[in-house]
XYZ file of C-alpha atoms in Angstrom:
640
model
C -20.200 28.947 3.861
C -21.630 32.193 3.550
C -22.617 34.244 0.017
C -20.640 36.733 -0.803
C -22.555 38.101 -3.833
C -20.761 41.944 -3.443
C -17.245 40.197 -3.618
C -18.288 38.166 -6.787
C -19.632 40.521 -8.219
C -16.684 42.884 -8.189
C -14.630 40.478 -8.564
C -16.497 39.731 -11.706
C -15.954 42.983 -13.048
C -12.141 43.667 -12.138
C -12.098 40.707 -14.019
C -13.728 41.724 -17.158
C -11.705 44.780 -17.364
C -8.668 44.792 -20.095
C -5.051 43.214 -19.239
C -3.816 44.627 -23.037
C -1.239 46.787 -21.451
C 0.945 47.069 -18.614
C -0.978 50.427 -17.519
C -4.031 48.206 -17.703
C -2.662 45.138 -15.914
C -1.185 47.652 -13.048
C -4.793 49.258 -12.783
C -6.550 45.761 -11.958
C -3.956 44.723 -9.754
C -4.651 47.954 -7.639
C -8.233 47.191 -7.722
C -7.655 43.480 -6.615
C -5.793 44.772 -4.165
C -8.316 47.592 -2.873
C -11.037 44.248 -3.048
C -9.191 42.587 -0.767
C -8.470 44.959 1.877
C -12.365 45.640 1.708
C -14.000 45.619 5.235
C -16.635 42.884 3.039
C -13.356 40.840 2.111
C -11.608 40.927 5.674
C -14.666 40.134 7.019
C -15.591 37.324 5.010
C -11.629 35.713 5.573
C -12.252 35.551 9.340
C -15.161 33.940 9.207
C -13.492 31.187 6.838
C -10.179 30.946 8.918
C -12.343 30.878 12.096
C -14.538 27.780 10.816
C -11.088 25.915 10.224
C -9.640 27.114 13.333
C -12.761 25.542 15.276
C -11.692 22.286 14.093
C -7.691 22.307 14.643
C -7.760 24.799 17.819
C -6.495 22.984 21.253
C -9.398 22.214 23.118
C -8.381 22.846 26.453
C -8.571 25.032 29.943
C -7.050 28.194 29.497
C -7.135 28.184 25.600
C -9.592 30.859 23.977
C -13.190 28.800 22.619
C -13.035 28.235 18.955
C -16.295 27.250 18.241
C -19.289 26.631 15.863
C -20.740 29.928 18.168
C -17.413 31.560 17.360
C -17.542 30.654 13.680
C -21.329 32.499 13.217
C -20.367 35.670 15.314
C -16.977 36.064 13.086
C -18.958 35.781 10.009
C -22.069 37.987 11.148
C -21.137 40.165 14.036
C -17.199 40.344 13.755
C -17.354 42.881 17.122
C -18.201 40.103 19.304
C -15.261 38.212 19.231
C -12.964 38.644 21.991
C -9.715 39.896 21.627
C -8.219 36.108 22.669
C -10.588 34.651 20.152
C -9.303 37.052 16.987
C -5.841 36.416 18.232
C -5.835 32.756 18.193
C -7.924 32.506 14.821
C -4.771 35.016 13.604
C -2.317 32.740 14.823
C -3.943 29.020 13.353
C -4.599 30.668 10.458
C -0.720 31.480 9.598
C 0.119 28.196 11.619
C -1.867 26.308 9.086
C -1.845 28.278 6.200
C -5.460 28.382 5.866
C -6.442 28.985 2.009
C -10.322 29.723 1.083
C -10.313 28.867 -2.838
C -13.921 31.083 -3.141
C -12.452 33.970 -1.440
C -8.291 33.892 -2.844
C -10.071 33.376 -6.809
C -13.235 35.104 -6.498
C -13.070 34.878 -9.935
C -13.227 31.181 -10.485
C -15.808 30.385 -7.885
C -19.036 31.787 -7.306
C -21.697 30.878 -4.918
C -24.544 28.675 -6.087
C -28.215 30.777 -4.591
C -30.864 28.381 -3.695
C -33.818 30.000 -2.872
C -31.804 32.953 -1.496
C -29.487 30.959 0.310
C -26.515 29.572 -0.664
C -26.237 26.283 -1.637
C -22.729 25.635 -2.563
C -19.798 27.031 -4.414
C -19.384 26.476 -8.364
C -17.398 26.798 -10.831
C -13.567 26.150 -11.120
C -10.098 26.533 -13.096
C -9.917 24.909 -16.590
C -6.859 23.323 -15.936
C -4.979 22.114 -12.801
C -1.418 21.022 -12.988
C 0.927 19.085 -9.772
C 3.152 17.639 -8.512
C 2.305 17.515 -4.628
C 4.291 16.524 -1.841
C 4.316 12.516 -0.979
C 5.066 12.904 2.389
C 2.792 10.772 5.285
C 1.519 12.781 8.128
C 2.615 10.717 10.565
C 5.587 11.619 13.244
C 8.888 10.924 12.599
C 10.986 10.625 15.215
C 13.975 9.773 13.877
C 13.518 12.599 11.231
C 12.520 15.375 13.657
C 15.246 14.562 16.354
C 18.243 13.824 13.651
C 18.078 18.085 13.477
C 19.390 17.547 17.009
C 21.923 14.430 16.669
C 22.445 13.517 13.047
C 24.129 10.691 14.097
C 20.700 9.280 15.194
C 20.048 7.888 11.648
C 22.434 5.579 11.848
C 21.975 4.232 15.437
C 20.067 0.878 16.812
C 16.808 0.888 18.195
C 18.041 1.068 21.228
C 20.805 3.850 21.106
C 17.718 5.726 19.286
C 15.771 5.458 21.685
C 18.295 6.716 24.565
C 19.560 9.499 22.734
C 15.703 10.685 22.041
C 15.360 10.390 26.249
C 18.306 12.418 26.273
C 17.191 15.371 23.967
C 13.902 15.356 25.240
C 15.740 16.531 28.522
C 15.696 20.191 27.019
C 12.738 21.477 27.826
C 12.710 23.729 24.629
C 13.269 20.826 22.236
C 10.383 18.488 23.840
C 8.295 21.335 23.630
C 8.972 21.840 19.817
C 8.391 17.882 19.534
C 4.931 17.763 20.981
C 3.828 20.992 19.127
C 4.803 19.216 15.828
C 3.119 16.194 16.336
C 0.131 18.108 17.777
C -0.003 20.200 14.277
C 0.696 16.657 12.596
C -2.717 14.664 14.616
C -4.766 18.356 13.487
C -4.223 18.051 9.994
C -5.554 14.439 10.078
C -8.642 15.577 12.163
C -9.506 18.145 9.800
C -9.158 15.947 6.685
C -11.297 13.638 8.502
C -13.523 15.797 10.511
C -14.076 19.154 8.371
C -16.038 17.171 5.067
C -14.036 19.222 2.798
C -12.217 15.538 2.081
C -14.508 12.711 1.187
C -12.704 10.315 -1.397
C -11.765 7.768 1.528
C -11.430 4.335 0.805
C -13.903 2.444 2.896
C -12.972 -0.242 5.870
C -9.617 -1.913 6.246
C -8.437 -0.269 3.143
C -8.122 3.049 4.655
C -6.338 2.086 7.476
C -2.712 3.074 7.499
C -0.890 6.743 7.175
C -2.333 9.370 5.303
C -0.771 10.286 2.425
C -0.609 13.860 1.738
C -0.473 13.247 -2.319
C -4.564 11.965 -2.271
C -5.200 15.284 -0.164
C -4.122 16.956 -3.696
C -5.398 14.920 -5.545
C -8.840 15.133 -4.319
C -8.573 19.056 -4.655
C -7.564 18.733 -8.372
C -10.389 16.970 -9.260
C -12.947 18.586 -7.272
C -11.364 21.937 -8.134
C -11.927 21.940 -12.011
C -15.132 23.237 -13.666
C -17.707 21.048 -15.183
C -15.015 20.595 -18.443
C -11.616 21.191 -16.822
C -8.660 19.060 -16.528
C -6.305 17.709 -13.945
C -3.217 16.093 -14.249
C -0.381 15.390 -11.471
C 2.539 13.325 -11.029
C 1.617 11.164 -7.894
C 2.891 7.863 -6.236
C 2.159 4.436 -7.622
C 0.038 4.078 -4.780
C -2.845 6.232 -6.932
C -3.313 3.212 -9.235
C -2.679 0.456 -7.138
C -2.658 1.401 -3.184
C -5.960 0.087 -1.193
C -6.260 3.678 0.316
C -6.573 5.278 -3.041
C -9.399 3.104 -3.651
C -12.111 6.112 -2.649
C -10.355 8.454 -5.187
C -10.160 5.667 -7.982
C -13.962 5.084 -7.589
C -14.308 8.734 -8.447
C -12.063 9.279 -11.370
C -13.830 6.253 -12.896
C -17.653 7.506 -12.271
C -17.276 10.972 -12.542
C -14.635 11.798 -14.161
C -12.780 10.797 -17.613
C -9.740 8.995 -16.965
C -8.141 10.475 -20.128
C -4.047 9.006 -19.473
C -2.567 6.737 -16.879
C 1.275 6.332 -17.073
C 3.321 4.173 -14.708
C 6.946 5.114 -14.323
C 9.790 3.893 -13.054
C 12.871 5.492 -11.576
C 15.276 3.224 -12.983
C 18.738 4.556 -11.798
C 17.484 7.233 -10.823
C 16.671 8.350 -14.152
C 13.808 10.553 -13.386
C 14.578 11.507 -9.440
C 18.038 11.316 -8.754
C 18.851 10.642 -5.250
C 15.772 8.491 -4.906
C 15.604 4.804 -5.018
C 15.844 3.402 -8.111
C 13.343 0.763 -8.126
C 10.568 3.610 -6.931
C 7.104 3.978 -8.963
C 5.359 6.725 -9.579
C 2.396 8.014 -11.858
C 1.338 10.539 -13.934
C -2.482 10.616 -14.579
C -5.001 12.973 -16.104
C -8.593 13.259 -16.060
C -11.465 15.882 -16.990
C -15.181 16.182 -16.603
C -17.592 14.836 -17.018
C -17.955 11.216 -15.943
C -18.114 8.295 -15.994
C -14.641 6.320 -17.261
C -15.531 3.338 -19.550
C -12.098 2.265 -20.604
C -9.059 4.511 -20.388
C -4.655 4.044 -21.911
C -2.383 3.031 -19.655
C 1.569 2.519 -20.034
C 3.667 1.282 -17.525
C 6.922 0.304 -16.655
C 8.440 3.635 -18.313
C 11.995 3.472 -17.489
C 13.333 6.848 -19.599
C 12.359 9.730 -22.070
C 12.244 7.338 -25.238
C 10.078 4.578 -23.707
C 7.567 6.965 -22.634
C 7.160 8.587 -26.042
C 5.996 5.107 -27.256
C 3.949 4.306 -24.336
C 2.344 7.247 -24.865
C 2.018 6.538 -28.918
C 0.862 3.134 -28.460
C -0.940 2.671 -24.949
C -2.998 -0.359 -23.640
C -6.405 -0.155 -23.572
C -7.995 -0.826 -20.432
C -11.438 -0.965 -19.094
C -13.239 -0.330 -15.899
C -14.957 -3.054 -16.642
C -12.136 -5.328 -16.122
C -10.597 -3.158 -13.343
C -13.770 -4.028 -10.819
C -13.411 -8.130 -11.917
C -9.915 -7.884 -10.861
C -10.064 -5.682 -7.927
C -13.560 -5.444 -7.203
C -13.116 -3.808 -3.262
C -9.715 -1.877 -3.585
C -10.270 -0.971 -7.840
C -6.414 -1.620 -7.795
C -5.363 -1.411 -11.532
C -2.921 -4.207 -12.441
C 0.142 -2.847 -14.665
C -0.445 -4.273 -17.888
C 1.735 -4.800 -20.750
C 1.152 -4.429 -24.502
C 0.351 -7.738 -26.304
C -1.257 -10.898 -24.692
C -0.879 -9.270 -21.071
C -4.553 -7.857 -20.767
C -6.515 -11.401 -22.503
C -3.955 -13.838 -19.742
C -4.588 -11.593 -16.802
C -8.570 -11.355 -17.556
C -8.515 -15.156 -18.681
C -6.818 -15.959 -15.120
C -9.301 -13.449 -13.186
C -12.189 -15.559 -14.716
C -11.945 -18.658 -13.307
C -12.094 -18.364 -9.861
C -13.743 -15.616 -7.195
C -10.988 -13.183 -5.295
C -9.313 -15.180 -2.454
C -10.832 -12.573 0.120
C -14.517 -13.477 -1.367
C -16.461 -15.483 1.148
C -18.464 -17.837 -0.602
C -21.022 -20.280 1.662
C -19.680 -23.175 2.514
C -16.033 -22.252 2.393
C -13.360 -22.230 4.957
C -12.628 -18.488 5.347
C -9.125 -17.198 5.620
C -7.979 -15.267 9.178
C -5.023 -12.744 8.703
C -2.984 -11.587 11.629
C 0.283 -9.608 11.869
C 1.411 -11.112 15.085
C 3.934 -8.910 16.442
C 5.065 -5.533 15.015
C 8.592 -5.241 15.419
C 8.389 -1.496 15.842
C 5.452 -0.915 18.037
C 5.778 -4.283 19.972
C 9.927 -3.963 20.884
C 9.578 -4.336 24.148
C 7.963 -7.803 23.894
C 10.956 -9.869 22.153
C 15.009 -10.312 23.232
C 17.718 -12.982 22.728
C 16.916 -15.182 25.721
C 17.257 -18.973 25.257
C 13.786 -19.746 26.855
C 11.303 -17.718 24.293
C 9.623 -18.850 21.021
C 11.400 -18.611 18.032
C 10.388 -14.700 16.032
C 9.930 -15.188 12.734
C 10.998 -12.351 10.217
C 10.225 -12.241 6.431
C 13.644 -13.187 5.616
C 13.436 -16.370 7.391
C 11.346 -18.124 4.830
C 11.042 -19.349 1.141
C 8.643 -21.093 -1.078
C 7.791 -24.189 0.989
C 10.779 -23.486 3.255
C 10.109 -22.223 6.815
C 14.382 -22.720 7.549
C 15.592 -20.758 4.149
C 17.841 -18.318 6.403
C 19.658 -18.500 9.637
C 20.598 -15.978 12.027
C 24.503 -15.774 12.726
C 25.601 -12.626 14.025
C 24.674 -8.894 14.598
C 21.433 -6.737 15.308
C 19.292 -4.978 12.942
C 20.659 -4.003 9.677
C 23.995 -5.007 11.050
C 22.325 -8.743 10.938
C 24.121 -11.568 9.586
C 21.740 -14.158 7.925
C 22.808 -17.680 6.037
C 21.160 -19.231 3.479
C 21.077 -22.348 4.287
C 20.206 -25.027 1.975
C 18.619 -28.602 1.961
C 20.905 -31.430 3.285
C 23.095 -29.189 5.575
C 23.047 -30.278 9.066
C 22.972 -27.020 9.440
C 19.623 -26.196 8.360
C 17.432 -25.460 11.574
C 14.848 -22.495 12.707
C 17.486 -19.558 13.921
C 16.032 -16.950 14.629
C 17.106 -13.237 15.615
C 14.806 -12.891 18.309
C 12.292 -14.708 20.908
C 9.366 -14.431 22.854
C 8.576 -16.095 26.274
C 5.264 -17.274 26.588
C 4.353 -14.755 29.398
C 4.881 -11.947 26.566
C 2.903 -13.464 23.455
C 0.189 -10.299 22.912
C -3.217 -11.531 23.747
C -4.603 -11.294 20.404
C -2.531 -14.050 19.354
C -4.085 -16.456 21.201
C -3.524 -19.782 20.678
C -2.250 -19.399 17.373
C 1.263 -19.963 18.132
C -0.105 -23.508 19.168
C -1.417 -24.438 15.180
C 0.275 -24.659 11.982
C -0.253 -21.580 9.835
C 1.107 -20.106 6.732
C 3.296 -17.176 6.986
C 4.685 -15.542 3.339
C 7.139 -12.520 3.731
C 5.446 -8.983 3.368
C 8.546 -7.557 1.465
C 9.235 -7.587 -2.065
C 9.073 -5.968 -5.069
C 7.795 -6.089 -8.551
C 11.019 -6.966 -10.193
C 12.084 -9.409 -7.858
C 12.875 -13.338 -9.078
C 10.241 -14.147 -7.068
C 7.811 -11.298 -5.468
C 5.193 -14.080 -2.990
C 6.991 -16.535 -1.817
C 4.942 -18.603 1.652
C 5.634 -21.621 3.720
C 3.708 -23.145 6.549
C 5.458 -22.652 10.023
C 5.312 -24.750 12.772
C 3.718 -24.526 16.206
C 5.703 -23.239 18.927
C 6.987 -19.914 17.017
C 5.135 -16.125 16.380
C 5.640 -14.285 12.949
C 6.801 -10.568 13.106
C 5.093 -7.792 10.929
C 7.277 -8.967 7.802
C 5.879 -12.886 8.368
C 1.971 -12.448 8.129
C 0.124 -15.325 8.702
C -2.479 -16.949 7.794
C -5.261 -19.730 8.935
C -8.048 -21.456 8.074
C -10.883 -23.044 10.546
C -11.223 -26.492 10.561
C -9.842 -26.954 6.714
C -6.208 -27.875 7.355
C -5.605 -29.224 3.943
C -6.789 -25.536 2.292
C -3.119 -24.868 3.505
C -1.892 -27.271 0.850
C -4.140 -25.761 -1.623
C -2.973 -22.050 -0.583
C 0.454 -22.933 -0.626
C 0.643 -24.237 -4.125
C -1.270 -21.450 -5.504
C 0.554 -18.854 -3.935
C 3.957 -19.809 -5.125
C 3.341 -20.405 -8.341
C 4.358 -18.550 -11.256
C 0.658 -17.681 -12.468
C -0.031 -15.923 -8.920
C 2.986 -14.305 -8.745
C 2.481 -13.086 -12.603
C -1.077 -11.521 -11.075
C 0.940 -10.019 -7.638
C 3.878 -8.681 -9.793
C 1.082 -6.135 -10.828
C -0.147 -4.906 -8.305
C 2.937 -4.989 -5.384
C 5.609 -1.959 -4.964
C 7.218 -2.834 -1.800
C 5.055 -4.733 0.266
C 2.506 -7.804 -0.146
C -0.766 -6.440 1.680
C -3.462 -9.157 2.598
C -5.587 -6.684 0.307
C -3.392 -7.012 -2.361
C -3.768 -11.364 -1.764
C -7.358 -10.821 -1.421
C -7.660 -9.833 -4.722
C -5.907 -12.373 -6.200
C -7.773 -15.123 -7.908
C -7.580 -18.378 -5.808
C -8.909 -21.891 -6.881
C -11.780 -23.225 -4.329
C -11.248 -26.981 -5.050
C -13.529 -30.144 -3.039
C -11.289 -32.245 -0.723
C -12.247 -35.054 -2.930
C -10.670 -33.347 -5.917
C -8.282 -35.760 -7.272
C -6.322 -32.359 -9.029
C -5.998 -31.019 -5.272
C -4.839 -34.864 -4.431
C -1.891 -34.446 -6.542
C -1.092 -31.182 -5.468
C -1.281 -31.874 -1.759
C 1.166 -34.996 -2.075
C 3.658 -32.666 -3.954
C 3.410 -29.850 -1.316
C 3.530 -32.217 1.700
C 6.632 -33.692 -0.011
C 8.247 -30.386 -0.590
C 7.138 -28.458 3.209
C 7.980 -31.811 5.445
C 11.285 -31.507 5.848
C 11.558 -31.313 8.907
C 10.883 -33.078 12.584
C 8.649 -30.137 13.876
C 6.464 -30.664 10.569
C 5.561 -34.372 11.054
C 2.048 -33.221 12.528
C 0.910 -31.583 9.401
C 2.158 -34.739 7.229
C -0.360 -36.743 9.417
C -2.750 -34.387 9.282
C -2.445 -35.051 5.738
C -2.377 -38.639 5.447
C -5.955 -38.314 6.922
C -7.361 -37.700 3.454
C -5.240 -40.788 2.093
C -2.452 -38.427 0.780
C 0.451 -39.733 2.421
C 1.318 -42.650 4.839
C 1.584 -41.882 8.625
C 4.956 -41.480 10.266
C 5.943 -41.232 14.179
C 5.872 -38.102 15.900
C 9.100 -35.759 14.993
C 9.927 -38.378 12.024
C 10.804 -36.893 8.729
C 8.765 -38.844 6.114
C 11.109 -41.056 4.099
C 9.165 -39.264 0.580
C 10.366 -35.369 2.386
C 11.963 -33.985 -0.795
C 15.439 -32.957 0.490
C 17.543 -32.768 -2.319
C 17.910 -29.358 -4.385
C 16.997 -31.153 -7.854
C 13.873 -33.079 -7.101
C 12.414 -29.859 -5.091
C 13.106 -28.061 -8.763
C 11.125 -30.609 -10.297
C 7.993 -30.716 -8.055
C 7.973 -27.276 -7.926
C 7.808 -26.867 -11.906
C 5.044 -29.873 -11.646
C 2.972 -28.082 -9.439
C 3.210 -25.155 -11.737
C 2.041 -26.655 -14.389
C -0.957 -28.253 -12.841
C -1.751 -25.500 -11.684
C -1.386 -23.345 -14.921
C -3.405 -26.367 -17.074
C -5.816 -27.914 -14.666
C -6.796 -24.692 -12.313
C -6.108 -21.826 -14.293
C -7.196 -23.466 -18.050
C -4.293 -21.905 -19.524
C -2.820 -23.197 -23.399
C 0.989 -23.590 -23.457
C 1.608 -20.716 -25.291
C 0.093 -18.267 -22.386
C 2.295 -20.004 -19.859
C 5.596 -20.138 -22.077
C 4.375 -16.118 -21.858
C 3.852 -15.894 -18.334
C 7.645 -17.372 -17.553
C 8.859 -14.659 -19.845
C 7.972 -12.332 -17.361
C 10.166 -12.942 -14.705
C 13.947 -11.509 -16.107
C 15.813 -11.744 -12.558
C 15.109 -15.734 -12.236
C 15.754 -16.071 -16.070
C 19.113 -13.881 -15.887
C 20.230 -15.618 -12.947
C 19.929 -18.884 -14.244
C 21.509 -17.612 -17.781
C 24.536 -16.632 -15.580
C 25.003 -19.860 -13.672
C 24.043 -22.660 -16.737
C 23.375 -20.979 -19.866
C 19.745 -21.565 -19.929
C 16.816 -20.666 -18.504
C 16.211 -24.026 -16.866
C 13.389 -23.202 -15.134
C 11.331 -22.427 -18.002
C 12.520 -25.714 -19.663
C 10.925 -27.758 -16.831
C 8.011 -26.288 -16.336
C 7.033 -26.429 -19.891
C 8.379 -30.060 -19.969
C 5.550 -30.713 -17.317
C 3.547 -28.726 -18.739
C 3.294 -31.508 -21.754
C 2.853 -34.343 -19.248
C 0.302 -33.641 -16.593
């Protein structure tokens, strides 16, 4: 950027002048006004809307040259622009609604001399307030063409698609579509390209939409003078979303995180019209840095609760943000009372499942067929492998739903439980061999877990996995996951990651979807195959997932360690745990080995833990009067 000493300085002085009066106020707005019709102002606006219209201009044949020449000749020899180069500079800047804080506030910033040059602009406002958009700039097709046919909202893929063929038959209307998502792909390039954004989150947790709310937020901080504030209202992404991590990292070392409040929009209490299960935030911070420990409430449902929560917030410190999260800096919503000491007690014990310690068998993630993106890859025919969706599975149950009737949200699916003759892998869809993507590879040939990517927070249960067979492929809503040559770290895995004390940890950090950064976060025991506490998990979970023919390969593969006794290919293993009841009870077993003998938790801090899950426990109230759950696994608790 160039100095513009003449504009501060009159700037400066309009400034200084008295506002007592309305004669007063009307004589500085007519000198702002004069300032910024000045041949020094004018001049000094093209050369800032023709640096930003270098980097979103169409780079093309036949399009005018916006470039880094064009930028120095608009801001030092204006005349030698061509007429095509000051029109289209014109024309991006009102397309884009170019705004140049230094030149719009003269007053606020200033430019920093070094040495006679410039070296930066300073200063900023005292106080910046928001509530910015939380849109995704990424292109919506069903949004942009539903202006066209509203009815396309409410069609199937496959009428969607037909009816977007059929608008895009105007030549007007495809025109207008490629235009907006060529405006759409330049705003990304210049958040990425320009430098005037730098708070990204760094590898795989950046990947993914941008999210226009972290654009904002970025500017409020870096907006404020050395002892202003900021404060927004922002998705609950800010706290706990793996692309926020870049903007976290700053408010904790250079900023004071002064207030972190974690709503809820329970019946639509604070947005009607939008769902009420969504989270949001409110934060603020100030300068200067760094964040030792900061108040957070979350949870806020109305008015009343977040007059408390902000009377009687949690302490929370950075400190014990990086053990939990030390990658993403995802901060887990905490609770008043015993919440913070069991979360940090559980964090303590074991390394973050997506550590890699030496020695180790080292997890491989894989979404192995979007359902979006990769449509054209699965159908109904008889001859493909089985597609597994989220739905489709439950804790230690790869069968938990069938597919009877209809397409897409029109589906039919039946729970189906244990004992029925009826229970069987249905699925919606298949894929024929032929079509598997290449990056699959022989996966489909190998056991691997899958656990369903949707949930929420106030779920019964918000992870729930199972191991699936060879011979299928997992959709985007069925990760999966594998480990090299350590087939009984699927036991292990399994256990862990349906158990209450995980999901207490996951409950935290999830909105709507289980990300494998979320699960590498999480705290996962790294037991010796001659563990005799892994031993007596491993027999429970092979009893509990081996329920089926297609699963007597894993059994065997487990009776290799002296686990279980052999059985014949596609035999169910007389010990498979089919009835209802004695799954309830190995499953509350496991949980409290698990909560005593991996996690080192008392009975008091378990009893605490099972408090926090209200769906199961209402559910349960509602069918036999008690919260039976709780009952057992406390009753194991005493025993194992």
């Amino acid at each position: 950027a160039a100095a513009h000493p003449e504009l501060d300085r009159r700037g400066a002085e309009i400034e200084a002048l008295p506002d007592d009066t309305t004669a007063q106020v009307a004589k500085k707005e007519t000198l702002f006004h004069s300032l910024e019709t000045s041949g020094a102002s004018l001049k000094a606006h093209l050369a800032a809307d023709a640096w930003c219209a270098a980097i979103v201009s169409v780079k093309a044949p036949g399009r005018p040259a916006i470039t880094d020449d064009t930028v120095r000749t608009a801001g030092e020899n204006p005349a030698g622009l061509t007429t095509e180069q000051r029109i289209e500079i014109e024309l991006l800047a009102d397309e884009y609604q170019f705004v140049h804080w230094h030149l719009a506030f003269p007053q606020i910033f200033r430019v920093d001399l070094d040495e006679g040059g410039p070296a930066g602009w300073v200063g900023g406002f005292d106080l910046l307030l928001g509530n910015p958009p939380w849109d995704t700039l990424s292109p919506d097709a069903k949004e942009f063409f539903s202006a066209y046919e509203p009815q396309i909202r409410f069609q199937k893929r496959d009428e969607q698609n037909a009816t977007i063929e059929r608008l895009e038959e105007s030549t007007a209307i495809s025109d207008t579509w490629g235009k907006h998502r060529r405006h759409l792909f330049a705003l990304v390039h210049f958040i990425k390209a320009s430098g005037r954004y730098r708070m990204f989150a760094q590898g795989n947790l950046g990947k993914g939409d941008f999210n226009v709310y972290r654009m904002f937020v970025e500017t409020a901080l870096t907006m404020t003078n050395e002892s202003g504030w900021a404060a927004q209202v922002a998705p609950s992404g800010l706290y706990n979303g793996a692309n926020a991590a870049g903007i976290r990292r700053e408010l904790f070392e250079a900023f004071q995180l002064r207030r972190l409040v974690g709503l809820v929009n329970n019946g639509g209490y604070w947005f009607p019209g939008v769902h009420p299960t969504f989270r949001f935030a409110i934060y603020s911070a100030s300068q200067p840095g760094p964040t030792g420990s900061f108040p957070v409430s979350f949870g806020v449902k109305d008015a009343s609760m977040l007059v408390s929560a902000m009377a009687d917030p949690v302490m929370l410190s950075v400190e014990a943000v990086r053990a939990q999260s030390p990658d993403a800096l995802a901060i887990s919503e905490t609770k008043p009372g015993p919440d913070a000491d069991i979360t940090a007690k559980i964090y303590s014990v074991w390394p973050p499942f997506g550590e890699k310690v030496s020695g180790e068998p080292f997890r491989r993630f894989q979404r192995e067929i979007d359902m979006g993106a990769d449509r054209n890859l699965f159908d109904d025919r008889s001859d493909g492998l089985p597609l597994y969706e989220g739905r489709m599975i439950d804790q230690y149950d790869h069968r938990a739903k069938a597919y009877r009737s209809g397409r897409g949200r029109a589906a039919v699916w039946e729970v189906v439980e244990f004992g029925s003759d009826q229970k069987a892998i249905v699925p919606q869809w298949r894929v024929r061999p032929k079509d598997v993507p290449a990056k699959v590879g022989e996966r489909v040939d190998r056991y691997r877990i899958a656990f369903c990517d949707v949930t929420a927070p106030d779920a019964q249960r918000s992870l729930v996995a199972a191991l699936v067979p060879p011979g299928v492929i997992c959709g985007h809503t069925a990760p999966t996951i594998t480990f090299e040559e350590a087939d009984w770290r699927y036991a292990l895995f399994l256990a862990t990651a349906n158990s209450f004390v995980a999901d207490f940890i996951i409950r935290k950090k999830v909105t709507l979807h289980v990300t494998i950064s979320i699960l590498d976060s999480l705290p996962f025991p790294r037991l010796e195959v001659e563990d005799p506490v892994l031993a007596q998990l491993a027999i429970l979970v092979s009893r509990l997932t081996c329920t089926s023919p297609e699963m007597s390969g894993f059994w065997n593969a487990m009776s290799g360690y002296g686990w279980c006794e052999p059985v014949s290919d596609g035999a169910v293993p007389k010990d498979a745990l089919i009835g209802e009841a004695v799954r309830h009870e190995a499953r509350s077993e496991i949980d409290a080995i698990l909560a005593k003998h991996i996690y080192g938790l008392n009975r008091i801090e378990l009893a605490y833990i099972l408090d926090q899950f209200p769906a199961l426990e209402r559910r349960e109230l509602k069918a036999n009067g008690s919260f039976a759950t709780r009952d057992r696994v406390l009753g194991w608790f005493d025993r194992v």
